[in-house]
Tab-separated table of C-alpha atoms in Angstrom:
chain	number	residue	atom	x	y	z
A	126	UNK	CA	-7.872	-29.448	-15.485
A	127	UNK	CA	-8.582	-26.115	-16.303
A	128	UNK	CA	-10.555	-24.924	-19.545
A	129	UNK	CA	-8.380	-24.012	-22.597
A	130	UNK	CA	-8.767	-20.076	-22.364
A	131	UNK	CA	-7.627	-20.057	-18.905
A	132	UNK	CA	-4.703	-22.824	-19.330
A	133	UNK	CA	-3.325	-20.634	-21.995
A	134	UNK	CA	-3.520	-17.540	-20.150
A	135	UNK	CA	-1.655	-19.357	-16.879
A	136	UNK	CA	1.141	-20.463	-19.346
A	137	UNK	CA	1.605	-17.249	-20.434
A	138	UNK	CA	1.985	-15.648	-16.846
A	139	UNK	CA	4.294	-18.730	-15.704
A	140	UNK	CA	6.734	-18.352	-19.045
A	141	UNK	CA	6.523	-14.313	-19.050
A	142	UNK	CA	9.332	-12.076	-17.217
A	143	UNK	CA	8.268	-10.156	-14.615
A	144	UNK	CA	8.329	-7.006	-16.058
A	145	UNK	CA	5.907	-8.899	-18.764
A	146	UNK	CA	3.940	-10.149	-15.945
A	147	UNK	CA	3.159	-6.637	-14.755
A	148	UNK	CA	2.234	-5.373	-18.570
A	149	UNK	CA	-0.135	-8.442	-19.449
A	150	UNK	CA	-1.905	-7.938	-16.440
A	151	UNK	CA	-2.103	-4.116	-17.033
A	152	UNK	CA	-3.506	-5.162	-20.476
A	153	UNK	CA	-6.432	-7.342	-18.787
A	154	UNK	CA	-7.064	-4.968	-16.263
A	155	UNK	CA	-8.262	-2.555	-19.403
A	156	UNK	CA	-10.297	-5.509	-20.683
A	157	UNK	CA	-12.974	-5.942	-18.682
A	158	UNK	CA	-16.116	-5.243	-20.297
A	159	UNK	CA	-18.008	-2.482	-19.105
A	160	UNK	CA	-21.552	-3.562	-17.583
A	161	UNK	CA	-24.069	-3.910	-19.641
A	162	UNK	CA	-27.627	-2.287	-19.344
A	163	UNK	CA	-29.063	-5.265	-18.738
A	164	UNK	CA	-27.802	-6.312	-16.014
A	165	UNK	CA	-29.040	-4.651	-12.833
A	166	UNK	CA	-25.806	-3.128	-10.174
A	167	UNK	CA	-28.240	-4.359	-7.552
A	168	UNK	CA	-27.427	-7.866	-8.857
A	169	UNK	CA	-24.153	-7.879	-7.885
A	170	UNK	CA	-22.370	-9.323	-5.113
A	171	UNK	CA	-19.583	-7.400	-2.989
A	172	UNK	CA	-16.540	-9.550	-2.689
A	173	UNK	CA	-15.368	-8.070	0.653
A	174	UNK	CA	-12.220	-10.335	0.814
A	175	UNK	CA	-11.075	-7.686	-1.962
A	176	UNK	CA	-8.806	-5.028	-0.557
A	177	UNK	CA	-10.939	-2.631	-2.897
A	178	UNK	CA	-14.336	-2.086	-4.181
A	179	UNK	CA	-15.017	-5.392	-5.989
A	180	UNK	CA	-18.515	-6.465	-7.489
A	181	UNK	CA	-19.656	-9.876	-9.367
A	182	UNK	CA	-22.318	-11.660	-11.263
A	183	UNK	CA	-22.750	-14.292	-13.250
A	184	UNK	CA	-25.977	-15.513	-15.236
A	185	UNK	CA	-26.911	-18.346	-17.683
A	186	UNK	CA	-27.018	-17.668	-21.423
A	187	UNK	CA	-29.123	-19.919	-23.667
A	188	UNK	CA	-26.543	-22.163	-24.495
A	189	UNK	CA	-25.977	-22.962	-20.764
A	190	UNK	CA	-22.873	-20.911	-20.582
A	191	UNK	CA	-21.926	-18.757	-17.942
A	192	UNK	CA	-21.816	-15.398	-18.032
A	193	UNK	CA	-19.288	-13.367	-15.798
A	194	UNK	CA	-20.193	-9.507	-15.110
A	195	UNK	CA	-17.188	-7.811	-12.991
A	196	UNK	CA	-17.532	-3.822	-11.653
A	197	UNK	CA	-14.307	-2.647	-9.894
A	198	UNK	CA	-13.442	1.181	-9.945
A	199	UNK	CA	-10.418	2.016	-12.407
A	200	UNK	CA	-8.256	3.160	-9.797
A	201	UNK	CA	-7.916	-0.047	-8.261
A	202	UNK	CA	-6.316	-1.949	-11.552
A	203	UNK	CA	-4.781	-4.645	-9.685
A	204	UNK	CA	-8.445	-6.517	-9.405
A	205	UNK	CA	-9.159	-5.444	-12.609
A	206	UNK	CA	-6.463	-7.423	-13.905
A	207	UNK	CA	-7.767	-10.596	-11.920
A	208	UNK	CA	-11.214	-9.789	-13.527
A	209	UNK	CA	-9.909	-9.482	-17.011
A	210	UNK	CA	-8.113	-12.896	-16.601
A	211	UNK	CA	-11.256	-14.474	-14.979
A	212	UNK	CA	-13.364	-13.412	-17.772
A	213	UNK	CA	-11.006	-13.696	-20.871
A	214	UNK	CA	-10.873	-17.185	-19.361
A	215	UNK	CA	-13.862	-18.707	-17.999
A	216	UNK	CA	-16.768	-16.346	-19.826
A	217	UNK	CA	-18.933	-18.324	-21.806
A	218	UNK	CA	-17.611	-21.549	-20.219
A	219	UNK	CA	-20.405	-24.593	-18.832
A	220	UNK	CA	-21.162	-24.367	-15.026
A	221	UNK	CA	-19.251	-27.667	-14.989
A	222	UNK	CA	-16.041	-26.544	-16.205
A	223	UNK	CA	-16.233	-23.468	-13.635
A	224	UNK	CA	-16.533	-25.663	-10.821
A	225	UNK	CA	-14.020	-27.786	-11.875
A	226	UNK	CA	-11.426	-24.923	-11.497
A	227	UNK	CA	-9.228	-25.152	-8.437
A	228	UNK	CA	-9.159	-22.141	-6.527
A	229	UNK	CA	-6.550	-21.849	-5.895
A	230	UNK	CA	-5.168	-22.332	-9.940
A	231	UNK	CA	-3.473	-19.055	-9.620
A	232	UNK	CA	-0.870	-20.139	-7.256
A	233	UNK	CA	3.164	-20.477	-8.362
A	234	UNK	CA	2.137	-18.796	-12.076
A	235	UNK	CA	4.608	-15.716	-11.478
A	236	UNK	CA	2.066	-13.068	-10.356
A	237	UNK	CA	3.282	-13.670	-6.715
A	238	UNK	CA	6.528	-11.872	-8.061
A	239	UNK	CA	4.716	-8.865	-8.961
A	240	UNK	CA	1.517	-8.567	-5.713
A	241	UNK	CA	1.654	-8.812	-2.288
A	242	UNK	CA	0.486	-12.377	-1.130
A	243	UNK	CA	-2.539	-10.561	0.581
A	244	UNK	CA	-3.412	-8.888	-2.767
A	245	UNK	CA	-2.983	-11.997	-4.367
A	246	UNK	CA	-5.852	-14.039	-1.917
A	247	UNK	CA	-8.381	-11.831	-3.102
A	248	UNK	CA	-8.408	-13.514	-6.610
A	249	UNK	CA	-8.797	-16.392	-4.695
A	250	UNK	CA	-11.939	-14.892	-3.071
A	251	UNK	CA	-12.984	-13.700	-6.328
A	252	UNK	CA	-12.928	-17.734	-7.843
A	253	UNK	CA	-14.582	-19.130	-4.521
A	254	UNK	CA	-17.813	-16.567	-4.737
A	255	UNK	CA	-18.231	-17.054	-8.480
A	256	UNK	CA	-18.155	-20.642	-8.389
A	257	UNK	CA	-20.613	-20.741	-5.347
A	258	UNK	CA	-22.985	-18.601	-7.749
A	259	UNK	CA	-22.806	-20.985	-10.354
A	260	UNK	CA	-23.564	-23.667	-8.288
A	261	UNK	CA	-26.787	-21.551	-7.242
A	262	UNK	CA	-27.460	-20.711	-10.416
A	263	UNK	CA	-27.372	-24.291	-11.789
A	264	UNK	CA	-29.442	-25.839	-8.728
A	265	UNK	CA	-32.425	-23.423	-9.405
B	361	UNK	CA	14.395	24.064	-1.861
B	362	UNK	CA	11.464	24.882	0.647
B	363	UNK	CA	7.350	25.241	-0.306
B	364	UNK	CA	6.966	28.682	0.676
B	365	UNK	CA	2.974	27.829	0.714
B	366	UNK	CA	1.328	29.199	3.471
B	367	UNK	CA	-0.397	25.078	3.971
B	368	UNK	CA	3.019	24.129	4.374
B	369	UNK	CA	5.096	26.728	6.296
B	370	UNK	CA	2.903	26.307	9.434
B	371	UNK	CA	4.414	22.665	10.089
B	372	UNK	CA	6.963	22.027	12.438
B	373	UNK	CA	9.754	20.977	9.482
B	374	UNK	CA	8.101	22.794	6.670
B	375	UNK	CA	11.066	22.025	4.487
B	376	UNK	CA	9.606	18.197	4.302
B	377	UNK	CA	6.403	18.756	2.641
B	378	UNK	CA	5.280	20.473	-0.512
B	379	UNK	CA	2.223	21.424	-2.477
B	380	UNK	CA	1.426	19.624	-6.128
B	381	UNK	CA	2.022	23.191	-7.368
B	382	UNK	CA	5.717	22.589	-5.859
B	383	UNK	CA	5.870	19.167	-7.562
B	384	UNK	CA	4.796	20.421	-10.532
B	385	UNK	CA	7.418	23.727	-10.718
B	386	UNK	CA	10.053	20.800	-10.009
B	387	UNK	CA	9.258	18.733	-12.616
B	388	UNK	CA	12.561	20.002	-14.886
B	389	UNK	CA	14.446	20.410	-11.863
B	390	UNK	CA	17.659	17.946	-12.129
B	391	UNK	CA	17.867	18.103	-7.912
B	392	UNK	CA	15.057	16.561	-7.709
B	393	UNK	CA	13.574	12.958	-8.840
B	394	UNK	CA	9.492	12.687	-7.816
B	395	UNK	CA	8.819	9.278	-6.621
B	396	UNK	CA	5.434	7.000	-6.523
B	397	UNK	CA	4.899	4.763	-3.669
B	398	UNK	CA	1.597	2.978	-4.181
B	399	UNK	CA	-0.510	0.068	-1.978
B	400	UNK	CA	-1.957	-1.310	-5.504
B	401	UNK	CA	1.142	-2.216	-7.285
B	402	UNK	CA	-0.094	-1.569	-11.109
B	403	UNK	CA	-1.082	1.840	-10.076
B	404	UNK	CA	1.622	3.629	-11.653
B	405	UNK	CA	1.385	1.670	-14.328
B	406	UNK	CA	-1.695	3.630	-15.166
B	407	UNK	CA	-0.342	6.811	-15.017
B	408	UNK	CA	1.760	9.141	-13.061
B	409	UNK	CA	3.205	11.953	-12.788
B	410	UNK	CA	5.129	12.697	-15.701
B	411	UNK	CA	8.943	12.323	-14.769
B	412	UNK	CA	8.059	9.668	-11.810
B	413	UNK	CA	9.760	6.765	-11.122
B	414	UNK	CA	8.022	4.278	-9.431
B	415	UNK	CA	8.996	2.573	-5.990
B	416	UNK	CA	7.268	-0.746	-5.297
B	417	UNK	CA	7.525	-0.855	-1.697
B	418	UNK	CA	7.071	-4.773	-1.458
B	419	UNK	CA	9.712	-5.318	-4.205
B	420	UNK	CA	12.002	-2.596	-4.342
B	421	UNK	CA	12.377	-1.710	-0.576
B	422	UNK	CA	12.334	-5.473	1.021
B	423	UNK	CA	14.525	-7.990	0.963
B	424	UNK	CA	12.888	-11.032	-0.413
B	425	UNK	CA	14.595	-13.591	2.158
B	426	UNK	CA	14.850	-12.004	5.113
B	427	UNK	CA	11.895	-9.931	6.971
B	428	UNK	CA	13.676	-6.396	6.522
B	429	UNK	CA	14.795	-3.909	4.260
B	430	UNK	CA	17.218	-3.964	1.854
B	431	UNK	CA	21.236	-4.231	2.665
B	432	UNK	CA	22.825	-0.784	2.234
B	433	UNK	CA	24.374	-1.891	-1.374
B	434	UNK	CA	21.064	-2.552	-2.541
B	435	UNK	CA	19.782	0.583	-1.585
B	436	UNK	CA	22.546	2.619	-3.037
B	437	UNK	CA	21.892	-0.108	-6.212
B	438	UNK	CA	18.136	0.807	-6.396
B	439	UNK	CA	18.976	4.429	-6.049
B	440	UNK	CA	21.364	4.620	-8.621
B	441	UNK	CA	18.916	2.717	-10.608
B	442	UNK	CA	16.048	5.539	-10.249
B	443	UNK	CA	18.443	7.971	-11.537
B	444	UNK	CA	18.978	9.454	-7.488
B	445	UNK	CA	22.505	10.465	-5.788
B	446	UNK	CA	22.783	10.906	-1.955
B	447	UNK	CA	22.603	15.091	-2.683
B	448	UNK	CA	18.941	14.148	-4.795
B	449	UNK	CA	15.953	15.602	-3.137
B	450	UNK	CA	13.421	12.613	-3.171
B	451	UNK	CA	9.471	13.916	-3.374
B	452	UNK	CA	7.378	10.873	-2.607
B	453	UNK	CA	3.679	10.698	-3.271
B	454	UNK	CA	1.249	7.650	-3.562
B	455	UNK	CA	-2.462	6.163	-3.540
B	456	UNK	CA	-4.236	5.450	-0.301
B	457	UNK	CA	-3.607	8.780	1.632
B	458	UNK	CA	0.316	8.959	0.967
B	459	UNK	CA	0.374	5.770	3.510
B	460	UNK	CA	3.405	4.180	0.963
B	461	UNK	CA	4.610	7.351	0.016
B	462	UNK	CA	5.391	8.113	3.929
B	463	UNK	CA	6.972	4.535	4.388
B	464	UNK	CA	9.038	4.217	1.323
B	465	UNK	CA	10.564	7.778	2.853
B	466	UNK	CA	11.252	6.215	6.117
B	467	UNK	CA	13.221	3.404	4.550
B	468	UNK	CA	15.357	6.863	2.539
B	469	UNK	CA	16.138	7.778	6.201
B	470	UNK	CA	16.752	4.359	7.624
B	471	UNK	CA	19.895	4.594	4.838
B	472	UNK	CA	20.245	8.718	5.897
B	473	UNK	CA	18.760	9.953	2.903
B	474	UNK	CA	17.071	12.177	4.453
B	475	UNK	CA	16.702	14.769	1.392
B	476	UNK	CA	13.139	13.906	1.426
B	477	UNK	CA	9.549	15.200	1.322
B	478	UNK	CA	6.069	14.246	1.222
B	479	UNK	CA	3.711	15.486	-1.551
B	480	UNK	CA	0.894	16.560	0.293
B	481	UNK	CA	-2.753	14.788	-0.568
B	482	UNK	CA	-0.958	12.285	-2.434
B	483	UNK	CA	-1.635	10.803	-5.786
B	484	UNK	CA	-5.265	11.609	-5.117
B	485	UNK	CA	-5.138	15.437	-5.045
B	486	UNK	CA	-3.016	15.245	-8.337
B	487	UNK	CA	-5.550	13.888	-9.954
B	488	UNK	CA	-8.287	15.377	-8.529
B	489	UNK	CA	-6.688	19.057	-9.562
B	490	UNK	CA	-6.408	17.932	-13.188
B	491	UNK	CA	-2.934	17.801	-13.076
B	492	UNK	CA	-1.399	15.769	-15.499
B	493	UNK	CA	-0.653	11.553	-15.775
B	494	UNK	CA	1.226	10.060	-18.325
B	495	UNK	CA	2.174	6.443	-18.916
B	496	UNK	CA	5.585	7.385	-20.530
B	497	UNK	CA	8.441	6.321	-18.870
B	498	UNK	CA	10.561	8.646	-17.055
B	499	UNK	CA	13.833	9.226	-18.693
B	500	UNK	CA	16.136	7.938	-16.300
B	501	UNK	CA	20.005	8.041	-16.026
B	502	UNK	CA	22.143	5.881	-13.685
B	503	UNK	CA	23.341	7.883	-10.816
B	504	UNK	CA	26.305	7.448	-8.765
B	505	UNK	CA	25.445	6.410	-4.954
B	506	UNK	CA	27.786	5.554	-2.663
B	507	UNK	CA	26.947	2.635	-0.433
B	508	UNK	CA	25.899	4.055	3.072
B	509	UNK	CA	27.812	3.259	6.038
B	510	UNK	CA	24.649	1.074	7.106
B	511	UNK	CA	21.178	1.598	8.467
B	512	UNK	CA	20.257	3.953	10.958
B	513	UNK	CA	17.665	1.249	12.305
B	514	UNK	CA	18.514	2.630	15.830
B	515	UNK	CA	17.198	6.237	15.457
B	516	UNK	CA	13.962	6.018	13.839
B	517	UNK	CA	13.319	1.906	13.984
B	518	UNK	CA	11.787	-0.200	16.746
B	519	UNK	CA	12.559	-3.966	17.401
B	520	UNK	CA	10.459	-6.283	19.214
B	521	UNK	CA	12.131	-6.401	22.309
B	522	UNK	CA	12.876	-3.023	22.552
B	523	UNK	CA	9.281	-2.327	22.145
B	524	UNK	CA	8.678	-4.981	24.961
B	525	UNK	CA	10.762	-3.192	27.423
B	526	UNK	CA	9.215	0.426	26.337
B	527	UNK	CA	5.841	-1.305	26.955
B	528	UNK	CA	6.927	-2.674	30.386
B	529	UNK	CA	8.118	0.691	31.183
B	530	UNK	CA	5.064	2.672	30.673
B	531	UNK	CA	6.716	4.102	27.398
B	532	UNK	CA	4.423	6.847	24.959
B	533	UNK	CA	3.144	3.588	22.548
B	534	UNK	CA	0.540	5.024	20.064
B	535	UNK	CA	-1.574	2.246	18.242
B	536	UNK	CA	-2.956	3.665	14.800
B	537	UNK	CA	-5.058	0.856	13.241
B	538	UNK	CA	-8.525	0.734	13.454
B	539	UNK	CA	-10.417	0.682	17.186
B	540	UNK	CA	-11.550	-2.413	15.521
B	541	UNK	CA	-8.265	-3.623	15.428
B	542	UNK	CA	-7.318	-2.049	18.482
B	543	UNK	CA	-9.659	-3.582	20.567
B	544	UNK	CA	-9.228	-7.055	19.053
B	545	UNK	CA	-12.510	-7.335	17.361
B	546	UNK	CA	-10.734	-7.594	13.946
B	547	UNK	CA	-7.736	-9.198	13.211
B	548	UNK	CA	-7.269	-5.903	9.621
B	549	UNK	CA	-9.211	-2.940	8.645
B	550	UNK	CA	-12.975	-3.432	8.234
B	551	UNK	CA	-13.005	-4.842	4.269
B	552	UNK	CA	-9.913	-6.042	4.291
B	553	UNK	CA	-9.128	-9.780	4.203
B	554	UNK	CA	-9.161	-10.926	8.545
B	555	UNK	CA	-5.884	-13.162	8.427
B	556	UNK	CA	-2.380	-13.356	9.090
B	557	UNK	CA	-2.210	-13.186	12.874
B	558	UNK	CA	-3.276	-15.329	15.484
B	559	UNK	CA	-4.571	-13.086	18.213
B	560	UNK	CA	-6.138	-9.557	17.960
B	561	UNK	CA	-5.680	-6.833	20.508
B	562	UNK	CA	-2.984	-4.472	21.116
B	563	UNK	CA	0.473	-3.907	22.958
B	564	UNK	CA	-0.104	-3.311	26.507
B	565	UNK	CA	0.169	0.317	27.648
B	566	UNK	CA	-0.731	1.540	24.088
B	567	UNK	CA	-2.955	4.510	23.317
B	568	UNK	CA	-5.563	4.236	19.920
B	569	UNK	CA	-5.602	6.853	17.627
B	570	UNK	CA	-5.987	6.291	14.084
B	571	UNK	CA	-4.013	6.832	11.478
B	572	UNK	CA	-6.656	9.008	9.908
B	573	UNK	CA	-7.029	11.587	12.597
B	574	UNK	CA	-4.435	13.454	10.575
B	575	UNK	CA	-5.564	13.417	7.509
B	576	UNK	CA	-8.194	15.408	6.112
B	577	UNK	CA	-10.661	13.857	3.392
B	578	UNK	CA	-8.848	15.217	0.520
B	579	UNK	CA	-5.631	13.766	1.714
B	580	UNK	CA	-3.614	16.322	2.728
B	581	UNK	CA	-2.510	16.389	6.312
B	582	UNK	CA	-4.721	18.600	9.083
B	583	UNK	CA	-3.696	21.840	10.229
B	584	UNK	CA	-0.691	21.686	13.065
B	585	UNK	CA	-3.409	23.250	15.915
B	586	UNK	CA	-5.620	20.544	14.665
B	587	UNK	CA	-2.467	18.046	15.165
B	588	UNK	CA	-1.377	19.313	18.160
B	589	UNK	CA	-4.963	19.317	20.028
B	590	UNK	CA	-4.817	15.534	18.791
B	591	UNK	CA	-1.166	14.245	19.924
B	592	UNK	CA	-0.634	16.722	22.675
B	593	UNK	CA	-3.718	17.785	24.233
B	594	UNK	CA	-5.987	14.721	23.937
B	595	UNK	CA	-3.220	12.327	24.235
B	596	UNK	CA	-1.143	14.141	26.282
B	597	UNK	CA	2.086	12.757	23.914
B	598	UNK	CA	5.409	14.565	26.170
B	599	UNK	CA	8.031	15.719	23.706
B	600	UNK	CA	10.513	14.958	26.632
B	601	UNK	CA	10.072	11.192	25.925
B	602	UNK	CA	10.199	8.909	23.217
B	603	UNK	CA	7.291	7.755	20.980
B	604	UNK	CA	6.630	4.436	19.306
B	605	UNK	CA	3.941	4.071	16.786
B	606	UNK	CA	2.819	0.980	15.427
B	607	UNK	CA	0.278	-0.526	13.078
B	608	UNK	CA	0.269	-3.973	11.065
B	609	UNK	CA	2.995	-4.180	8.751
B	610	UNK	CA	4.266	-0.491	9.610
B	611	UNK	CA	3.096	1.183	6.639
B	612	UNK	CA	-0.008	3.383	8.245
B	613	UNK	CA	2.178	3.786	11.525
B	614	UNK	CA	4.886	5.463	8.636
B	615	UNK	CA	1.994	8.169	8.025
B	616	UNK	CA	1.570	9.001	11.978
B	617	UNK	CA	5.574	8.597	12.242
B	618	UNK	CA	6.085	11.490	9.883
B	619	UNK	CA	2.866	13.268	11.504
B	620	UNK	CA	4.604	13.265	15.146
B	621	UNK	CA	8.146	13.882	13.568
B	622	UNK	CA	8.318	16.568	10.855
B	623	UNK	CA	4.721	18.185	11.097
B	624	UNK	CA	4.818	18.674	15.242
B	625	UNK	CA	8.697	18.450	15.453
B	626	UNK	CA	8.790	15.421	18.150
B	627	UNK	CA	12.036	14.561	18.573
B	628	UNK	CA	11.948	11.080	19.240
B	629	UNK	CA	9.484	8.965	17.318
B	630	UNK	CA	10.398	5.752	15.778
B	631	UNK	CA	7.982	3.106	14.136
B	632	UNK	CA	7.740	-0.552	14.924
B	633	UNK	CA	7.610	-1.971	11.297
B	634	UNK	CA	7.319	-5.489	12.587
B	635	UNK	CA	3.593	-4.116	14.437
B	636	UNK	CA	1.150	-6.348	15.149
B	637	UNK	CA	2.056	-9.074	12.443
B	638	UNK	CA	4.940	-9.537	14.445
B	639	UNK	CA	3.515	-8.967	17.708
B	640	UNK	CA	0.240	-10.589	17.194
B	641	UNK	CA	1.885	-13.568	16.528
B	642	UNK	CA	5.148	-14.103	18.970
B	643	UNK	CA	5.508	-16.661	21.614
B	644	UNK	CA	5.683	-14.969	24.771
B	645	UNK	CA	4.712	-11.917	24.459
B	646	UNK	CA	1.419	-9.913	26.255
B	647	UNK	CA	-1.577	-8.769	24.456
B	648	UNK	CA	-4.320	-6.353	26.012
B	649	UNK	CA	-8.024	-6.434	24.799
B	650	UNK	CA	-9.809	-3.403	25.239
């Protein structure tokens, strides 16, 4: 069962043509948030599984939500488009309904059309390290 | 049609390389469609150069079903698609030091489009000169191309067992992935994913040299003394045989292929595109660890 944001955002990949596919994630690729001043780069975690530079962090607000921090360079939008899904998706959401997402939810929604398969596993990379920081994060 | 640049005119076949300065005189020229070639697929999307079609080597230049390239009527389809007749000079240029660019213009001469050059220092020197990007679409207008009478897969295209009897043979095999790679320490480059094969090491009889040894940082190719004291003086490559180059998926051996071929005029080169995924992988054939 994954959260609302991110269910939404899989239908619309699945039901989009491919030439759609490539647009929308072109669109979230510009919508990751910069990072903000205060969170320190030395915080962040390398996913190496990326085929380009690919950074992460996550922290808990004072609601208990999760906050998701992505750096990736801009010449490299393919992982910028997995970290504009990930956080128009997931941001804000509890640790519990983070876990809860399979990692491999990305599979058969169209965007194997558009990236190679070995592209493709680092969004699965991307899922596995962020939900092994909120499980850090929420046994501390 | 040929960069009269003094980079360029030392090269073996200077007529298959040009400057951005040549890309960018060419931009009105109706001879000539400029083509990007990129590893990260949205790339282009971004920007490119204004006029450029884009050629997305993983879904425009492979057949889906089948491990290969596209039939000869889907080439001339695609073509005609990207506004290019068989007379069309084809300029390819890409991210990652040109390594798509130089494949996607291997698969043009697999059909005998050879009309075709290499924008040297790739997408990255574009941009790094200030040259313009623009996320307009080209204007494109269906082209007539006439199917080709098949692939020329034997000239410039290795099989497996024909690589297997070259090996056996004591054949010129040059290995460009990382030592890494070579040696079997790493199944990919360092920081990339380590999957897809089952054993690391290399084809027996095969010489390492990277890829990269003929590039220089900005992405434009070394000098052709710098090439030649590479290739023929430190690995003694004999322009009276054959050469095979190989990598993973055949898309950094491309680079070296067009290296050996058109920059220090080897004859006979051809590139193993099924490389070590292939290799790596098949029942009954020999490995070598370094």
């Amino acid at each position: 069962m994954l959260p609302e944001r991110l269910q939404r955002l899989v239908d619309l990949f699945a039901s989009a043509p491919k030439e759609l596919r490539i647009q929308a994630l072109l669109d979230y690729s510009r919508r990751v948030p910069a990072l903000p001043d205060s969170i320190d780069p030395g915080d962040l975690e390398q996913v190496h599984e990326c085929q380009t530079p690919f950074f992460l962090h996550t922290e808990l607000d004072a609601d208990g939500g999760v906050r998701i921090y992505f750096e990736s360079p801009p010449e490299s939008p393919t992982v910028r488009g997995y970290a504009g899904i990930l956080h128009e998706g997931l941001d804000g959401e509890s640790p519990e309904a983070i876990l809860a997402v399979p990692d491999d939810f990305y599979l058969g929604i169209g965007l194997e059309d558009v990236v190679t398969p070995q592209r493709l596993n680092g969004m699965g990379a991307i899922v596995r390290r962020m939900k092994r920081q909120v499980t850090e994060l929420t046994a501390g | 049609m040929t960069d009269t640049d003094p980079t360029i005119a030392e090269y073996a076949h200077p007529e298959k390389l040009v400057t951005t300065q040549w890309v960018a005189d060419h931009a009105d020229d109706p001879n000539v469609v400029i083509a990007e070639s990129d590893e990260d697929v949205l790339l282009y999307h971004t920007g490119h150069i204004p006029g450029a079609v884009k050629l997305d080597w993983h879904t425009d230049l492979n057949d889906t079903v089948i491990r290969d390239y596209l039939s000869p009527e889907e080439f001339a389809s695609l073509c005609s698609s990207k506004g290019i007749t068989p007379e069309t000079t084809v300029v390819f240029y890409g991210d990652n030091h040109n390594w798509w660019a130089a494949y996607a213009l291997w698969v043009f001469e697999l059909f005998g489009h050879t009309n075709t050059k290499l924008m040297n220092g790739g997408r990255a020197k574009w941009v790094e000169e200030g040259r313009p990007l623009t996320t307009d679409a080209p204007e494109v207008f269906e082209a007539e191309y006439d199917v080709p009478h098949g692939r020329e897969d034997g000239r410039i295209r290795a099989f497996r067992d024909e690589v297997r009897d070259f090996s056996t043979a004591g054949g010129q095999l040059v290995d460009v992935r990382s030592p890494e790679e070579f040696s079997g320490e790493r199944l990919h480059m360092p920081d990339y994913p380590q999957e897809g094969v089952l054993r690391g090491g290399h084809i027996p009889g095969a010489v390492s040299k990277p890829w990269k040894a003929a590039a220089n940082d900005d992405g434009t190719f070394r000098s052709r003394d710098d090439l030649a004291a590479i290739y023929e003086d430190e690995l003694g490559l004999s322009r009276d045989e054959e050469v095979i180059a190989y990598c993973r998926i055949g898309e950094r051996s491309s680079h070296t292929w067009f290296v050996l071929t058109y920059l220090l005029g080897y004859p006979t080169v051809r590139n193993y595109d099924g490389s070590w995924t292939e290799w790596g992988n098949s029942v009954g054939l020999p490995i070598e660890k370094a």
